[in-house]
CSV table of C-alpha atoms and ligand atoms in Angstrom, one decimal:
chain,number,residue,atom,x,y,z
B,1,MET,CA,9.6,55.9,-83.5
B,2,ASN,CA,13.3,54.9,-84.4
B,3,VAL,CA,13.8,51.5,-84.4
B,4,SER,CA,16.8,49.3,-84.4
B,5,VAL,CA,16.7,45.9,-85.7
B,6,LEU,CA,19.0,43.5,-85.0
B,7,GLY,CA,19.6,40.3,-87.0
B,8,LEU,CA,18.0,40.4,-90.6
B,9,GLY,CA,17.5,37.0,-91.0
B,10,TYR,CA,13.6,35.6,-91.5
B,11,ILE,CA,12.2,37.1,-88.7
B,12,GLY,CA,14.2,40.2,-88.7
B,13,LEU,CA,14.2,41.5,-91.9
B,14,PRO,CA,9.7,41.3,-92.3
B,15,THR,CA,9.7,42.7,-89.0
B,16,ALA,CA,12.0,45.7,-90.2
B,17,ALA,CA,9.7,45.8,-93.2
B,18,MET,CA,6.5,45.8,-91.6
B,19,LEU,CA,7.7,48.6,-88.7
B,20,ALA,CA,9.2,50.6,-91.7
B,21,ALA,CA,5.5,50.1,-93.6
B,22,ALA,CA,3.9,51.2,-90.4
B,23,GLY,CA,5.9,54.8,-90.3
B,24,HIS,CA,8.5,54.7,-88.3
B,25,THR,CA,12.2,54.7,-88.9
B,26,VAL,CA,13.9,51.8,-89.2
B,27,TYR,CA,17.8,50.6,-89.1
B,28,GLY,CA,18.5,46.9,-89.9
B,29,TYR,CA,21.8,45.5,-89.1
B,30,ASP,CA,23.4,42.7,-89.0
B,31,VAL,CA,27.0,41.0,-88.8
B,32,ASP,CA,26.6,39.4,-92.4
B,33,ARG,CA,28.0,42.2,-94.0
B,34,ALA,CA,27.6,40.1,-97.5
B,35,LEU,CA,23.9,40.5,-96.5
B,36,CYS,CA,23.8,44.1,-96.0
B,37,SER,CA,25.3,44.9,-98.9
B,38,ARG,CA,22.7,42.9,-100.9
B,39,LEU,CA,19.8,44.5,-99.4
B,40,GLY,CA,21.4,47.9,-99.9
B,41,GLU,CA,21.6,46.9,-103.5
B,42,GLY,CA,17.7,45.7,-103.2
B,43,VAL,CA,18.2,41.9,-103.1
B,44,VAL,CA,15.8,40.4,-101.0
B,45,THR,CA,16.7,36.3,-100.9
B,46,ILE,CA,13.8,35.1,-98.5
B,47,ALA,CA,11.4,32.9,-101.0
B,48,GLU,CA,8.1,34.3,-100.2
B,49,PRO,CA,6.7,37.0,-102.8
B,50,GLU,CA,5.1,39.3,-99.8
B,51,VAL,CA,8.0,39.5,-97.8
B,52,GLN,CA,10.0,40.3,-101.0
B,53,LEU,CA,7.5,42.9,-101.7
B,54,LEU,CA,7.2,44.6,-98.1
B,55,VAL,CA,11.0,44.5,-97.8
B,56,SER,CA,11.4,45.9,-101.3
B,57,GLN,CA,9.0,49.1,-100.3
B,58,ALA,CA,10.5,49.6,-97.4
B,59,LEU,CA,13.8,50.1,-99.1
B,60,ALA,CA,13.0,51.6,-101.6
B,61,GLY,CA,10.9,54.2,-99.2
B,62,GLY,CA,13.6,54.6,-97.7
B,63,GLY,CA,11.8,53.6,-94.7
B,64,LEU,CA,14.2,50.8,-93.6
B,65,ARG,CA,17.6,51.7,-94.2
B,66,VAL,CA,20.5,48.9,-93.6
B,67,ALA,CA,23.8,49.8,-92.1
B,68,ALA,CA,26.9,48.0,-91.5
B,69,GLU,CA,26.7,49.8,-87.8
B,70,LEU,CA,24.4,49.6,-85.1
B,71,ARG,CA,22.3,53.0,-85.0
B,72,GLU,CA,20.7,54.6,-82.0
B,73,ALA,CA,17.3,54.5,-81.7
B,74,ASP,CA,14.5,54.6,-79.4
B,75,ALA,CA,14.1,51.0,-79.6
B,76,TYR,CA,15.8,48.1,-80.3
B,77,ILE,CA,14.4,44.7,-81.6
B,78,LEU,CA,17.1,41.4,-81.1
B,79,CYS,CA,16.3,38.9,-84.1
B,80,THR,CA,19.4,36.9,-83.7
B,81,PRO,CA,19.6,33.1,-84.2
B,82,THR,CA,20.2,30.7,-81.2
B,83,PRO,CA,21.3,27.4,-82.5
B,84,THR,CA,21.9,24.7,-80.6
B,85,VAL,CA,24.9,22.7,-79.7
B,86,ASP,CA,25.1,19.1,-78.5
B,87,ALA,CA,21.6,20.1,-77.4
B,88,ARG,CA,23.0,23.2,-75.9
B,89,PRO,CA,21.5,26.5,-76.9
B,90,ASP,CA,24.3,28.7,-78.4
B,91,LEU,CA,23.5,32.1,-77.0
B,92,ARG,CA,27.0,34.0,-78.7
B,93,ALA,CA,25.2,36.1,-81.3
B,94,VAL,CA,22.2,37.0,-78.4
B,95,GLU,CA,24.9,37.7,-76.2
B,96,ALA,CA,26.6,39.9,-78.9
B,97,ALA,CA,23.3,41.5,-79.8
B,98,ALA,CA,22.8,42.5,-76.0
B,99,ALA,CA,26.2,43.6,-75.8
B,100,ALA,CA,26.2,46.1,-79.2
B,101,VAL,CA,22.5,47.2,-77.9
B,102,ALA,CA,24.2,48.1,-74.4
B,103,ARG,CA,27.2,50.1,-75.2
B,104,MET,CA,24.9,52.7,-77.6
B,105,ALA,CA,21.4,52.3,-75.9
B,106,LYS,CA,20.3,55.5,-73.5
B,107,PRO,CA,18.2,55.1,-70.4
B,108,GLY,CA,14.7,55.0,-71.4
B,109,ALA,CA,15.1,52.9,-74.5
B,110,LEU,CA,12.9,49.9,-75.2
B,111,VAL,CA,15.0,46.6,-75.7
B,112,VAL,CA,12.9,43.7,-76.8
B,113,MET,CA,14.2,40.2,-77.4
B,114,GLU,CA,12.7,38.3,-80.3
B,115,SER,CA,15.0,35.5,-80.6
B,116,THR,CA,13.6,32.4,-79.3
B,117,VAL,CA,15.8,31.8,-75.7
B,118,PRO,CA,15.5,29.7,-72.7
B,119,PRO,CA,13.3,30.9,-70.0
B,120,GLY,CA,15.3,33.3,-67.9
B,121,THR,CA,17.7,34.3,-70.8
B,122,THR,CA,16.3,37.8,-71.7
B,123,GLU,CA,16.7,39.6,-68.4
B,124,ARG,CA,20.1,37.7,-67.4
B,125,ILE,CA,21.6,38.3,-70.7
B,126,VAL,CA,20.2,42.1,-71.9
B,127,CYS,CA,20.8,42.9,-67.9
B,128,ARG,CA,24.0,42.0,-67.4
B,129,ALA,CA,25.0,43.6,-70.7
B,130,LEU,CA,23.9,46.7,-69.3
B,131,ARG,CA,25.6,46.5,-66.0
B,132,GLU,CA,28.8,45.9,-68.0
B,133,ALA,CA,28.3,48.7,-70.1
B,134,GLY,CA,28.2,50.8,-66.7
B,135,LYS,CA,24.6,51.6,-67.2
B,136,ASP,CA,21.1,50.8,-64.9
B,137,PRO,CA,18.9,47.8,-66.2
B,138,ASP,CA,16.6,49.8,-64.4
B,139,ALA,CA,17.0,52.5,-66.5
B,140,PHE,CA,15.5,50.8,-69.6
B,141,LEU,CA,12.2,48.7,-71.0
B,142,VAL,CA,13.1,45.5,-71.5
B,143,ALA,CA,10.9,42.8,-72.5
B,144,HIS,CA,10.6,39.7,-74.3
B,145,CYS,CA,8.1,39.3,-77.3
B,146,PRO,CA,8.9,36.1,-79.4
B,147,GLU,CA,8.1,36.1,-82.9
B,148,ARG,CA,5.0,33.2,-83.8
B,149,VAL,CA,5.4,33.5,-88.1
B,150,LEU,CA,5.1,30.6,-89.9
B,151,PRO,CA,7.6,30.6,-92.4
B,152,GLY,CA,5.5,30.1,-95.5
B,153,ASN,CA,3.3,32.5,-94.2
B,154,ILE,CA,5.4,35.2,-92.7
B,155,VAL,CA,3.6,38.6,-93.7
B,156,HIS,CA,0.0,37.3,-92.8
B,157,GLU,CA,1.1,36.1,-90.0
B,158,LEU,CA,3.3,38.8,-88.6
B,159,ARG,CA,0.4,41.4,-89.0
B,160,THR,CA,-2.4,39.2,-87.9
B,161,ASN,CA,-1.2,36.4,-85.1
B,162,ALA,CA,-2.0,37.2,-81.4
B,163,ARG,CA,1.6,38.3,-79.6
B,164,ILE,CA,2.7,37.7,-76.2
B,165,LEU,CA,4.4,40.4,-74.9
B,166,GLY,CA,6.3,39.7,-72.1
B,167,GLY,CA,8.0,42.6,-69.5
B,168,ARG,CA,10.7,43.1,-67.2
B,169,THR,CA,8.3,45.4,-65.9
B,170,PRO,CA,4.8,46.3,-66.4
B,171,GLN,CA,5.7,49.7,-68.1
B,172,ALA,CA,8.4,47.6,-70.4
B,173,ALA,CA,5.3,45.5,-71.6
B,174,ALA,CA,3.2,48.4,-72.0
B,175,ALA,CA,6.1,49.9,-74.2
B,176,ALA,CA,6.3,47.1,-76.1
B,177,ARG,CA,2.7,47.0,-76.7
B,178,GLU,CA,2.7,50.4,-78.0
B,179,LEU,CA,5.6,49.2,-80.7
B,180,TYR,CA,3.8,46.5,-81.9
B,181,ALA,CA,0.2,47.9,-82.0
B,182,SER,CA,1.9,50.1,-84.9
B,183,PHE,CA,1.5,46.9,-86.9
B,184,CYS,CA,0.2,44.4,-85.6
B,185,VAL,CA,-3.6,44.1,-85.8
B,186,GLY,CA,-3.9,40.7,-83.6
B,187,GLU,CA,-4.2,40.4,-79.6
B,188,LEU,CA,-1.4,41.8,-77.8
B,189,VAL,CA,-1.4,39.6,-74.4
B,190,LEU,CA,0.8,41.1,-71.9
B,191,THR,CA,2.7,39.3,-69.1
B,192,ASP,CA,6.4,39.0,-67.4
B,193,CYS,CA,9.5,38.4,-69.5
B,194,THR,CA,9.8,34.6,-68.6
B,195,THR,CA,6.4,33.3,-68.7
B,196,ALA,CA,6.7,34.9,-72.5
B,197,GLU,CA,10.1,33.1,-73.2
B,198,LEU,CA,8.5,29.3,-71.4
B,199,VAL,CA,5.0,30.0,-73.4
B,200,LYS,CA,7.1,30.3,-77.2
B,201,VAL,CA,9.4,27.1,-75.8
B,202,VAL,CA,6.3,25.2,-75.0
B,203,GLU,CA,4.5,26.3,-78.2
B,204,ASN,CA,7.5,24.7,-80.6
B,205,THR,CA,7.4,21.7,-78.0
B,206,TYR,CA,3.6,21.0,-78.3
B,207,ARG,CA,4.0,20.9,-81.9
B,208,ASP,CA,7.0,18.9,-81.8
B,209,VAL,CA,5.3,16.2,-79.5
B,210,ASN,CA,1.8,16.0,-81.6
B,211,ILE,CA,4.3,15.3,-84.7
B,212,ALA,CA,6.0,12.6,-82.4
B,213,PHE,CA,2.5,11.4,-82.0
B,214,ALA,CA,1.6,11.2,-85.6
B,215,ASN,CA,5.2,9.8,-86.5
B,216,GLU,CA,4.4,6.5,-84.0
B,217,LEU,CA,1.1,6.1,-85.1
B,218,ALA,CA,2.2,6.0,-89.0
B,219,VAL,CA,4.7,3.2,-87.7
B,220,LEU,CA,2.1,1.6,-85.9
B,221,ALA,CA,-0.1,1.5,-88.9
B,222,GLU,CA,1.6,0.2,-90.8
B,223,GLU,CA,2.4,-2.8,-89.0
B,224,ILE,CA,-1.6,-3.2,-88.5
B,225,GLY,CA,-2.3,-2.4,-91.9
B,226,VAL,CA,-4.7,0.4,-91.7
B,227,ASP,CA,-3.7,3.7,-93.5
B,228,VAL,CA,-2.4,6.0,-90.7
B,229,TRP,CA,-3.6,9.2,-92.9
B,230,GLU,CA,-7.1,7.8,-93.1
B,231,THR,CA,-7.1,7.2,-89.3
B,232,ILE,CA,-5.7,10.8,-88.4
B,233,ALA,CA,-8.1,12.1,-91.1
B,234,LEU,CA,-11.2,10.5,-88.8
B,235,ALA,CA,-10.0,11.0,-85.8
B,236,ASN,CA,-9.6,14.6,-86.5
B,237,ASN,CA,-13.5,14.3,-87.3
B,238,HIS,CA,-13.7,14.5,-83.4
B,239,PRO,CA,-14.2,17.9,-81.9
B,240,ARG,CA,-11.2,17.8,-79.8
B,241,VAL,CA,-8.9,15.8,-81.8
B,242,SER,CA,-6.1,17.5,-83.7
B,243,ILE,CA,-3.3,15.1,-84.7
B,244,LEU,CA,-0.3,16.6,-87.1
B,245,ALA,CA,0.9,14.7,-90.1
B,246,PRO,CA,3.4,12.5,-89.9
B,247,GLY,CA,6.9,13.2,-91.8
B,248,PRO,CA,10.4,12.3,-92.6
B,249,GLY,CA,11.2,14.2,-89.3
B,250,VAL,CA,11.0,17.6,-87.5
B,251,GLY,CA,13.6,20.2,-89.1
B,252,GLY,CA,13.5,23.7,-89.2
B,253,HIS,CA,15.6,26.0,-86.8
B,254,CYS,CA,12.9,26.2,-84.0
B,255,ILE,CA,10.8,22.8,-83.5
B,256,PRO,CA,13.7,20.4,-83.2
B,257,ILE,CA,15.6,22.6,-81.1
B,258,ASP,CA,13.2,24.6,-78.4
B,259,PRO,CA,12.5,21.3,-76.6
B,260,HIS,CA,15.7,21.3,-75.6
B,261,PHE,CA,15.5,24.5,-74.1
B,262,LEU,CA,12.9,22.8,-71.8
B,263,SER,CA,14.6,19.3,-71.1
B,264,ASN,CA,17.7,20.6,-70.3
B,265,ALA,CA,16.0,22.7,-67.7
B,266,ASN,CA,15.1,19.5,-65.7
B,267,PRO,CA,15.5,16.6,-67.6
B,268,PHE,CA,14.1,14.2,-65.2
B,269,VAL,CA,10.7,15.8,-65.8
B,270,THR,CA,10.6,16.1,-69.2
B,271,GLU,CA,10.3,12.3,-70.3
B,272,LEU,CA,7.3,13.1,-72.6
B,273,ILE,CA,9.3,15.9,-74.9
B,274,GLN,CA,12.3,13.7,-74.8
B,275,THR,CA,10.7,10.6,-76.0
B,276,ALA,CA,8.9,12.9,-78.6
B,277,ARG,CA,12.4,13.7,-80.1
B,278,ARG,CA,14.0,10.7,-80.0
B,279,VAL,CA,10.8,9.4,-82.2
B,280,ASN,CA,11.3,12.0,-84.1
B,281,GLU,CA,14.9,11.8,-84.7
B,282,ARG,CA,14.3,8.1,-85.6
B,283,MET,CA,11.9,9.2,-88.9
B,284,PRO,CA,15.0,9.6,-91.2
B,285,HIS,CA,16.5,6.4,-90.0
B,286,ARG,CA,12.6,4.7,-90.7
B,287,ILE,CA,13.2,6.3,-93.8
B,288,VAL,CA,16.3,4.9,-94.9
B,289,ARG,CA,15.5,1.4,-94.2
B,290,ARG,CA,12.2,1.8,-96.4
B,291,ILE,CA,14.1,2.7,-99.2
B,292,ALA,CA,17.0,-0.4,-98.8
B,293,GLU,CA,13.5,-2.6,-98.6
B,294,TYR,CA,12.1,-1.5,-101.8
B,295,ALA,CA,15.6,-0.4,-103.7
B,296,GLY,CA,17.9,-3.0,-102.1
B,297,ASP,CA,20.7,-1.8,-100.6
B,298,ALA,CA,23.9,-3.1,-103.2
B,299,PRO,CA,26.6,0.3,-103.0
B,300,GLY,CA,25.9,1.9,-105.8
B,301,THR,CA,22.5,2.3,-105.9
B,302,ARG,CA,20.8,5.2,-107.0
B,303,VAL,CA,18.4,7.0,-105.0
B,304,ALA,CA,16.5,10.8,-106.0
B,305,LEU,CA,15.9,12.9,-102.9
B,306,LEU,CA,13.5,15.2,-103.8
B,307,GLY,CA,13.5,18.4,-101.7
B,308,ALA,CA,16.2,19.7,-99.6
B,309,ALA,CA,14.3,22.4,-97.7
B,310,TYR,CA,12.8,21.3,-93.7
B,311,LYS,CA,9.6,22.0,-95.2
B,312,ALA,CA,6.9,22.3,-98.3
B,313,ASP,CA,7.3,25.8,-100.3
B,314,VAL,CA,10.0,27.5,-97.7
B,315,ASP,CA,13.9,27.9,-99.0
B,316,ASP,CA,15.3,27.8,-95.6
B,317,ALA,CA,17.2,23.8,-95.5
B,318,ARG,CA,18.3,23.9,-91.3
B,319,GLU,CA,17.9,21.0,-89.6
B,320,THR,CA,15.9,19.4,-92.6
B,321,PRO,CA,15.9,15.9,-92.4
B,322,THR,CA,16.7,15.5,-96.3
B,323,GLN,CA,20.5,16.0,-94.8
B,324,ARG,CA,20.2,13.5,-92.4
B,325,VAL,CA,18.6,11.2,-94.3
B,326,ASP,CA,21.2,11.9,-97.4
B,327,GLU,CA,23.9,11.1,-94.3
B,328,LEU,CA,22.7,7.8,-93.7
B,329,LEU,CA,22.6,6.8,-97.4
B,330,SER,CA,25.4,7.9,-98.2
B,331,GLU,CA,27.3,6.1,-95.4
B,332,ARG,CA,25.9,3.1,-96.9
B,333,GLY,CA,27.4,3.5,-100.3
B,334,TYR,CA,24.2,4.5,-101.9
B,335,GLU,CA,24.5,7.4,-104.9
B,336,VAL,CA,22.1,10.3,-103.5
B,337,ARG,CA,20.9,13.2,-105.6
B,338,ILE,CA,19.1,16.3,-104.0
B,339,TYR,CA,17.3,18.5,-106.1
B,340,ASP,CA,15.4,21.4,-104.7
B,341,PRO,CA,13.9,24.2,-106.6
B,342,LEU,CA,14.0,27.0,-104.1
B,343,VAL,CA,16.8,25.8,-101.7
B,344,LYS,CA,19.9,27.8,-102.6
B,345,ARG,CA,22.3,27.4,-99.7
B,346,PHE,CA,22.7,23.5,-98.8
B,347,PRO,CA,25.9,21.3,-97.1
B,348,ARG,CA,26.4,20.2,-100.7
B,349,ALA,CA,25.7,20.1,-104.1
B,350,LEU,CA,22.4,19.6,-105.3
B,351,ALA,CA,21.1,18.6,-108.9
B,352,PRO,CA,20.8,21.4,-111.0
B,353,THR,CA,17.3,20.2,-112.4
B,354,LEU,CA,14.6,17.8,-111.5
B,355,GLU,CA,15.3,15.7,-114.5
B,356,GLU,CA,19.4,15.2,-113.4
B,357,ALA,CA,18.2,14.2,-110.2
B,358,LEU,CA,15.9,11.4,-111.5
B,359,ARG,CA,18.1,10.3,-114.7
B,360,ASP,CA,18.9,6.5,-113.6
B,361,ALA,CA,17.7,6.4,-110.0
B,362,ASP,CA,16.9,3.4,-108.5
B,363,ALA,CA,14.3,5.5,-106.4
B,364,ALA,CA,12.2,8.5,-106.1
B,365,VAL,CA,12.1,9.5,-102.2
B,366,LEU,CA,9.7,12.8,-101.8
B,367,MET,CA,11.3,14.3,-99.2
B,368,VAL,CA,9.3,17.6,-98.8
B,369,ALA,CA,5.9,18.4,-100.8
B,370,HIS,CA,7.1,21.6,-102.3
B,371,ARG,CA,3.6,22.7,-104.8
B,372,ALA,CA,6.7,22.6,-107.8
B,373,PHE,CA,6.8,18.8,-106.9
B,374,LEU,CA,3.2,17.8,-107.1
B,375,GLY,CA,2.5,17.9,-110.6
B,376,ILE,CA,5.1,15.6,-111.9
B,377,ASP,CA,4.5,13.3,-114.4
B,378,PRO,CA,5.2,9.7,-112.9
B,379,TYR,CA,5.5,8.2,-116.7
B,380,ALA,CA,8.0,11.2,-117.3
B,381,ALA,CA,9.8,10.2,-114.5
B,382,GLY,CA,9.6,6.5,-115.3
B,383,ARG,CA,11.4,7.0,-118.2
B,384,LEU,CA,14.7,9.0,-116.9
B,385,MET,CA,14.9,6.2,-113.8
B,386,ARG,CA,16.3,3.0,-113.9
B,387,ALA,CA,13.9,1.3,-111.8
B,388,LYS,CA,10.2,2.9,-110.9
B,389,ILE,CA,10.2,2.9,-107.1
B,390,LEU,CA,8.9,5.5,-105.5
B,391,ILE,CA,8.8,6.6,-101.8
B,392,ASP,CA,6.5,9.3,-100.7
B,393,THR,CA,6.8,10.4,-97.2
B,394,ARG,CA,4.7,12.9,-97.3
B,395,ASN,CA,1.7,11.4,-98.8
B,396,ALA,CA,1.6,14.0,-101.1
B,397,PHE,CA,1.2,12.1,-104.3
B,398,ALA,CA,-1.3,9.6,-105.9
B,399,ALA,CA,-0.2,6.5,-105.3
B,400,ASP,CA,-2.1,5.1,-107.7
B,401,ALA,CA,-1.6,7.6,-110.4
B,402,TRP,CA,2.5,6.3,-110.2
B,403,ARG,CA,1.5,2.6,-109.8
B,404,ALA,CA,-0.3,2.9,-113.0
B,405,ALA,CA,2.8,4.4,-114.9
B,406,GLY,CA,4.8,1.2,-113.2
B,407,PHE,CA,5.8,2.5,-110.4
B,408,THR,CA,6.0,-0.1,-107.0
B,409,ALA,CA,4.9,3.2,-104.8
B,410,TYR,CA,5.5,2.9,-100.9
B,411,THR,CA,3.7,6.0,-98.7
B,412,LEU,CA,4.6,6.4,-95.6
B,413,GLY,CA,1.9,5.3,-93.0
B,414,GLY,CA,0.6,3.9,-96.2
B,415,ARG,CA,-1.5,0.7,-96.7
B,416,PRO,CA,1.1,-1.6,-97.0
B,417,ARG,CA,1.7,-3.6,-100.7
B,418,ALA,CA,3.8,-6.1,-102.0
B,419,LEU,CA,7.4,-5.4,-101.9
B,420,PRO,CA,9.6,-6.3,-105.2
B,421,VAL,CA,12.2,-7.5,-102.7
B,422,ALA,CA,12.5,-9.7,-99.8
B,423,LEU,CA,12.5,-8.2,-96.5
B,424,PRO,CA,15.5,-8.7,-94.4
B,425,VAL,CA,14.3,-11.8,-91.9
M,501,SAJ,N1,5.5,18.5,-89.4
M,501,SAJ,C1,5.4,17.5,-89.6
M,501,SAJ,N2,4.1,16.9,-89.4
M,501,SAJ,C2,3.7,18.3,-89.6
M,501,SAJ,C3,3.7,19.4,-89.7
M,501,SAJ,C4,5.1,19.8,-89.7
M,501,SAJ,O1,6.4,16.6,-89.9
M,501,SAJ,O2,2.0,18.1,-89.3
M,501,SAJ,C5,7.3,19.1,-90.0
M,501,SAJ,C6,7.6,19.9,-91.3
M,501,SAJ,O3,7.7,19.1,-92.4
M,501,SAJ,C7,9.3,20.5,-90.5
M,501,SAJ,C8,8.8,20.8,-88.9
M,501,SAJ,O4,7.9,19.8,-88.5
M,501,SAJ,O5,10.3,19.5,-91.0
M,501,SAJ,C9,8.2,22.6,-88.7
M,501,SAJ,O6,7.4,22.8,-89.4
M,501,SAJ,P1,6.5,23.6,-89.0
M,501,SAJ,O7,5.7,24.0,-89.8
M,501,SAJ,O8,5.5,22.5,-87.6
M,501,SAJ,O9,6.8,25.0,-88.3
M,501,SAJ,P2,7.8,26.0,-88.5
M,501,SAJ,O10,9.5,25.2,-87.4
M,501,SAJ,O11,8.1,26.4,-89.6
M,501,SAJ,O12,7.3,27.1,-87.4
M,501,SAJ,C10,7.0,27.2,-85.8
M,501,SAJ,C11,6.0,27.4,-85.6
M,501,SAJ,N3,5.5,26.9,-84.1
M,501,SAJ,C12,4.3,26.5,-84.2
M,501,SAJ,O13,3.5,26.5,-84.7
M,501,SAJ,C13,3.6,26.4,-82.9
M,501,SAJ,C14,5.7,29.1,-86.2
M,501,SAJ,O14,4.5,29.9,-85.7
M,501,SAJ,C15,7.1,29.7,-85.3
M,501,SAJ,O15,7.0,31.1,-85.4
M,501,SAJ,C16,8.4,28.7,-85.5
M,501,SAJ,O16,8.2,27.1,-85.2
M,501,SAJ,C17,9.4,29.7,-84.9
M,501,SAJ,O17,10.0,30.2,-85.6
M,501,SAJ,O18,9.5,29.2,-83.7
């Protein structure tokens, strides 16, 4: 089959390569010409080695061809982003991709939306684009097949995750199954388009609500004086309890965004979803308050934020809690340095090395539990810093080892310890 994949980001590019590995002829297309030319030269910037290998092989083998123009194909897969502006989805990239496909596609073609969109969007946008291109939507196979991969484990999950394939018609769902079965060994479950769209946002909203619960417990446990990590581990010992981990907030391009797709649909019946969002959005403020309690809040207090990515071992900084913490600290007059060994794109300059970030800092704040951070030697860190204060928002460091090196160490949700400065009354 010939397949055109629109949008060569974290989902589109690995999917295109996977299809090529399965023997299809795949045309990769992206409006970002610089990205296309980098890929044309074989340069893959996604940090996951398995993705780099898969894509490099697909490019070198000729199964994946990256082009600056959309190519005619039997199937089109739309993997363009759906960011939000003021909690409303910005569907312009999806609409532009649908319009391009509608102009190009011949009757009988399969048009798959993989981008996460509010329920009802695939049918509305794709069919409208086809009509505007003077074509009859009923002559096309329109489907929504939401991606489910976990960044950090993309290739494995692309191949093995169960997929929900929603067709505008049963024929469209069946055509999607044929295509996805060529590379996905997970279960392929057929449904209609709108159900598939709803399932996708429900999955991510479920995770947001679960993380909010963990974050709420972290705050509560600190007040009660118990360790939330131990509490959650013990509660999860129950066969029907599975609480996620607290943290400095919820980032990434999916989980903080998708709940809005549900709450926008009806703000009156989605109180739980909206409250969970607020709980998670408040976490960066809580972290900043802890930094002030431990390191003081005098202007010029130097803070090293370790980790700019939205989570461990990815190079993606979209919606990262680190950015919010940085903004809040900078507004309050702190001097902030951020170091991340993986992130290349960030709204402001990052420290070139860990040492540069830590030098003369009054507090080191672990924001992301990158593997590369776990071996940091507290004695070496302490020698670089002006004051030995550690704020661990991920419970990733052995607090006792840092205390043995002279640090005052705070762990989010950990058992409270004596503070070096008086708490504000
Ligand atoms: N986080 C916590 N505590 C946890 C787990 C995560 O605070 O216990 C935070 C992370 O640090 C991060 C954010 O939540 O900031 C999101 O990370 P994640 O690992 O939960 O999810 P994503 O955004 O990387 O990927 C999610 C996945 N969705 C679900 O697990 C339901 C993935 O399967 C989806 O494909 C992806 O969203 C997507 O693209 O929709």
